Amino acid sequence: MNIHTPPSPPRPLEDAFGRRISYLRLSVTDRCDLRCTYCMKARPEFLPKSEVLSLEELTELAQAFIRRGVTKIRITGGEPLVRRDVVTLIENLGQEIGQSGLEELCLTSNATQMPLYAERIAAAGVKRVNISLDTLNPRRFAELTRTGQLSRTLDGIAAAKAAGLAIKINTVAMKGDNEHEIEDLISWAHAEGFDITLIEVMPVGEVETHRSNQFLPLSVVREQLETRWTLKDLPDSTGGPSRYARIAETGGRIGFITPLTQNFCAGCNRVRLTCTGKLHLCLGREGALDLRAALREGGPGAVDALLDQAMNIKPEAHDFSVAPGSQPSVARSMAETGG
Ligand code: SAM
Ligand code: SF4
């Protein structure tokens, strides 16, 4: 008698601390048209293009994660929309939604290229985009981004809104730079119908100033907001590090990402893949596995084996510190890792 044993379903990704990994942040480029002062140096050295994964390789690796139980993929960078073929990748992965285990495909962008791509992105199945905006003051925007123009980002946001994409604004809260503008940003975002998330500056990568000069604890920001508004904590969680509240007076949602003042690692459900195929298991730790070599030299089986190895070594927590005199926790910038 010929007994066929059905192939066993692939094992979902679970790390040594029992955390299920269901979220991949996929960086498609480390390049960017802006030079935000907290993210990169004025003259960054970008990776040679020859090292960057092809569209086919990015798709294949993303599919390997989906087979292992990843349900959400965020396309990021650098600025993902400065990579010319990224919309094709978004369209390829969009076809997986509802067909494989992929439930959500989303994007983080600075929005400068959104007028060109928003409609195609929405048509590909993307429902939500995170857009970074740290100030509504044109002069400060030019200073903070070094090369940017506020009007271009606002046009991009308008294009994303017109294409029907739900928008969350990401704002890095910075001492001196934008701390007195945070209430204006919240009022503006909520009037536009957008969620907004405030982020503590993280000590990743070298920038021109010490992080202690930029760091503004969100506990202080929240106290300040509560002198003006009523914040009611919400149970909502996107499986991420953001803690949400609703502001009674504006009706809008505000998120707080507080890696420094309130560690969120216990619920970590994510890993990050760079555009050269390095798999980073923690934003705040050095060390990565080379999925590009595994894919090129060993194919899907080798990729799967490396994912198993990754689950055994994913660190329990980051060790960020912005104390005066401290070194960056990791040398690579957020743009390289895929923030
Ligand atoms: N270029 C896109 C953008 O700006 O949205 C995507 C990549 S960017 C690296 C992703 C997010 O990381 C942005 O919201 C940015 O503000 C944030 N970010 C960059 N450097 C950071 C740092 N040192 N600390 C905290 N957030 C940072
Ligand atoms: Fe570019 Fe985003 Fe970094 Fe700003 S935060 S420099 S937009 S990658």
PDB file of N, CA and C in Angstrom, residues 201-207 210-211 259-260 280 282-287 317-323 325-333 337:
ATOM      1  N   VAL A 201      13.326  59.975  20.482  1.00  0.00           N
ATOM      2  CA  VAL A 201      14.507  59.816  19.636  1.00  0.00           C
ATOM      3  C   VAL A 201      15.339  58.646  20.175  1.00  0.00           C
ATOM      4  N   MET A 202      15.792  57.782  19.261  1.00  0.00           N
ATOM      5  CA  MET A 202      16.539  56.596  19.692  1.00  0.00           C
ATOM      6  C   MET A 202      18.020  56.730  19.310  1.00  0.00           C
ATOM      7  N   PRO A 203      18.906  56.197  20.139  1.00  0.00           N
ATOM      8  CA  PRO A 203      20.351  56.341  19.892  1.00  0.00           C
ATOM      9  C   PRO A 203      20.849  55.315  18.873  1.00  0.00           C
ATOM     10  N   VAL A 204      20.326  55.388  17.655  1.00  0.00           N
ATOM     11  CA  VAL A 204      20.785  54.467  16.612  1.00  0.00           C
ATOM     12  C   VAL A 204      21.514  55.275  15.544  1.00  0.00           C
ATOM     13  N   GLY A 205      22.730  54.899  15.230  1.00  0.00           N
ATOM     14  CA  GLY A 205      23.529  55.594  14.220  1.00  0.00           C
ATOM     15  C   GLY A 205      24.122  56.877  14.773  1.00  0.00           C
ATOM     16  N   GLU A 206      25.196  57.302  14.105  1.00  0.00           N
ATOM     17  CA  GLU A 206      25.897  58.535  14.488  1.00  0.00           C
ATOM     18  C   GLU A 206      25.239  59.717  13.794  1.00  0.00           C
ATOM     19  N   VAL A 207      24.941  60.764  14.528  1.00  0.00           N
ATOM     20  CA  VAL A 207      24.521  62.021  13.918  1.00  0.00           C
ATOM     21  C   VAL A 207      25.451  63.112  14.438  1.00  0.00           C
ATOM     22  N   HIS A 210      25.155  64.894  20.087  1.00  0.00           N
ATOM     23  CA  HIS A 210      24.904  63.771  20.991  1.00  0.00           C
ATOM     24  C   HIS A 210      23.406  63.648  21.218  1.00  0.00           C
ATOM     25  N   ARG A 211      22.939  62.396  21.313  1.00  0.00           N
ATOM     26  CA  ARG A 211      21.496  62.149  21.457  1.00  0.00           C
ATOM     27  C   ARG A 211      20.905  62.834  22.685  1.00  0.00           C
ATOM     28  N   PRO A 259      10.632  53.960  23.718  1.00  0.00           N
ATOM     29  CA  PRO A 259      11.652  52.931  23.965  1.00  0.00           C
ATOM     30  C   PRO A 259      12.532  53.249  25.165  1.00  0.00           C
ATOM     31  N   LEU A 260      12.696  54.535  25.463  1.00  0.00           N
ATOM     32  CA  LEU A 260      13.597  54.901  26.553  1.00  0.00           C
ATOM     33  C   LEU A 260      12.888  54.953  27.894  1.00  0.00           C
ATOM     34  N   HIS A 280      17.828  41.778  10.868  1.00  0.00           N
ATOM     35  CA  HIS A 280      18.077  42.308  12.213  1.00  0.00           C
ATOM     36  C   HIS A 280      16.949  41.877  13.124  1.00  0.00           C
ATOM     37  N   CYS A 282      16.691  42.839  16.376  1.00  0.00           N
ATOM     38  CA  CYS A 282      16.350  43.870  17.361  1.00  0.00           C
ATOM     39  C   CYS A 282      16.898  45.198  16.854  1.00  0.00           C
ATOM     40  N   LEU A 283      16.049  46.233  16.886  1.00  0.00           N
ATOM     41  CA  LEU A 283      16.448  47.553  16.408  1.00  0.00           C
ATOM     42  C   LEU A 283      17.626  48.098  17.213  1.00  0.00           C
ATOM     43  N   GLY A 284      17.692  47.715  18.479  1.00  0.00           N
ATOM     44  CA  GLY A 284      18.686  48.309  19.370  1.00  0.00           C
ATOM     45  C   GLY A 284      19.867  47.404  19.672  1.00  0.00           C
ATOM     46  N   ARG A 285      20.118  46.406  18.856  1.00  0.00           N
ATOM     47  CA  ARG A 285      21.263  45.514  19.094  1.00  0.00           C
ATOM     48  C   ARG A 285      22.030  45.302  17.798  1.00  0.00           C
ATOM     49  N   GLU A 286      23.349  45.151  17.932  1.00  0.00           N
ATOM     50  CA  GLU A 286      24.156  44.800  16.760  1.00  0.00           C
ATOM     51  C   GLU A 286      23.890  43.335  16.409  1.00  0.00           C
ATOM     52  N   GLY A 287      24.407  42.922  15.274  1.00  0.00           N
ATOM     53  CA  GLY A 287      24.274  41.505  14.907  1.00  0.00           C
ATOM     54  C   GLY A 287      23.143  41.297  13.934  1.00  0.00           C
ATOM     55  N   ALA A 317      15.718  42.029  24.722  1.00  0.00           N
ATOM     56  CA  ALA A 317      15.387  43.453  24.817  1.00  0.00           C
ATOM     57  C   ALA A 317      16.542  44.301  24.271  1.00  0.00           C
ATOM     58  N   HIS A 318      16.237  45.545  23.930  1.00  0.00           N
ATOM     59  CA  HIS A 318      17.291  46.481  23.535  1.00  0.00           C
ATOM     60  C   HIS A 318      17.982  47.023  24.783  1.00  0.00           C
ATOM     61  N   ASP A 319      19.094  47.743  24.588  1.00  0.00           N
ATOM     62  CA  ASP A 319      19.724  48.370  25.758  1.00  0.00           C
ATOM     63  C   ASP A 319      20.015  49.838  25.458  1.00  0.00           C
ATOM     64  N   PHE A 320      19.001  50.533  24.918  1.00  0.00           N
ATOM     65  CA  PHE A 320      19.167  51.944  24.575  1.00  0.00           C
ATOM     66  C   PHE A 320      19.560  52.789  25.789  1.00  0.00           C
ATOM     67  N   SER A 321      20.476  53.718  25.537  1.00  0.00           N
ATOM     68  CA  SER A 321      20.757  54.729  26.552  1.00  0.00           C
ATOM     69  C   SER A 321      21.079  56.036  25.842  1.00  0.00           C
ATOM     70  N   VAL A 322      20.523  57.129  26.352  1.00  0.00           N
ATOM     71  CA  VAL A 322      20.870  58.437  25.788  1.00  0.00           C
ATOM     72  C   VAL A 322      21.546  59.305  26.842  1.00  0.00           C
ATOM     73  N   ALA A 323      22.065  58.655  27.890  1.00  0.00           N
ATOM     74  CA  ALA A 323      22.731  59.419  28.956  1.00  0.00           C
ATOM     75  C   ALA A 323      23.907  60.189  28.364  1.00  0.00           C
ATOM     76  N   GLY A 325      27.335  61.301  27.282  1.00  0.00           N
ATOM     77  CA  GLY A 325      28.570  60.536  27.194  1.00  0.00           C
ATOM     78  C   GLY A 325      28.377  59.129  26.651  1.00  0.00           C
ATOM     79  N   SER A 326      27.108  58.646  26.594  1.00  0.00           N
ATOM     80  CA  SER A 326      26.896  57.271  26.109  1.00  0.00           C
ATOM     81  C   SER A 326      27.131  57.202  24.603  1.00  0.00           C
ATOM     82  N   GLN A 327      27.500  55.990  24.147  1.00  0.00           N
ATOM     83  CA  GLN A 327      27.702  55.743  22.723  1.00  0.00           C
ATOM     84  C   GLN A 327      26.371  55.346  22.092  1.00  0.00           C
ATOM     85  N   PRO A 328      26.224  55.508  20.746  1.00  0.00           N
ATOM     86  CA  PRO A 328      25.010  54.978  20.111  1.00  0.00           C
ATOM     87  C   PRO A 328      24.896  53.479  20.397  1.00  0.00           C
ATOM     88  N   SER A 329      23.660  52.997  20.639  1.00  0.00           N
ATOM     89  CA  SER A 329      23.485  51.565  20.927  1.00  0.00           C
ATOM     90  C   SER A 329      23.927  50.723  19.742  1.00  0.00           C
ATOM     91  N   VAL A 330      23.636  51.199  18.538  1.00  0.00           N
ATOM     92  CA  VAL A 330      24.099  50.504  17.333  1.00  0.00           C
ATOM     93  C   VAL A 330      24.658  51.541  16.371  1.00  0.00           C
ATOM     94  N   ALA A 331      25.625  51.108  15.538  1.00  0.00           N
ATOM     95  CA  ALA A 331      26.275  52.053  14.626  1.00  0.00           C
ATOM     96  C   ALA A 331      25.397  52.373  13.425  1.00  0.00           C
ATOM     97  N   ARG A 332      24.565  51.414  13.008  1.00  0.00           N
ATOM     98  CA  ARG A 332      23.771  51.631  11.794  1.00  0.00           C
ATOM     99  C   ARG A 332      22.613  52.586  12.081  1.00  0.00           C
ATOM    100  N   SER A 333      22.255  53.362  11.066  1.00  0.00           N
ATOM    101  CA  SER A 333      21.178  54.339  11.257  1.00  0.00           C
ATOM    102  C   SER A 333      19.827  53.666  11.066  1.00  0.00           C
ATOM    103  N   THR A 337      18.584  50.287   8.765  1.00  0.00           N
ATOM    104  CA  THR A 337      17.897  49.124   9.326  1.00  0.00           C
ATOM    105  C   THR A 337      16.472  49.003   8.813  1.00  0.00           C
TER     106      THR A 337
END
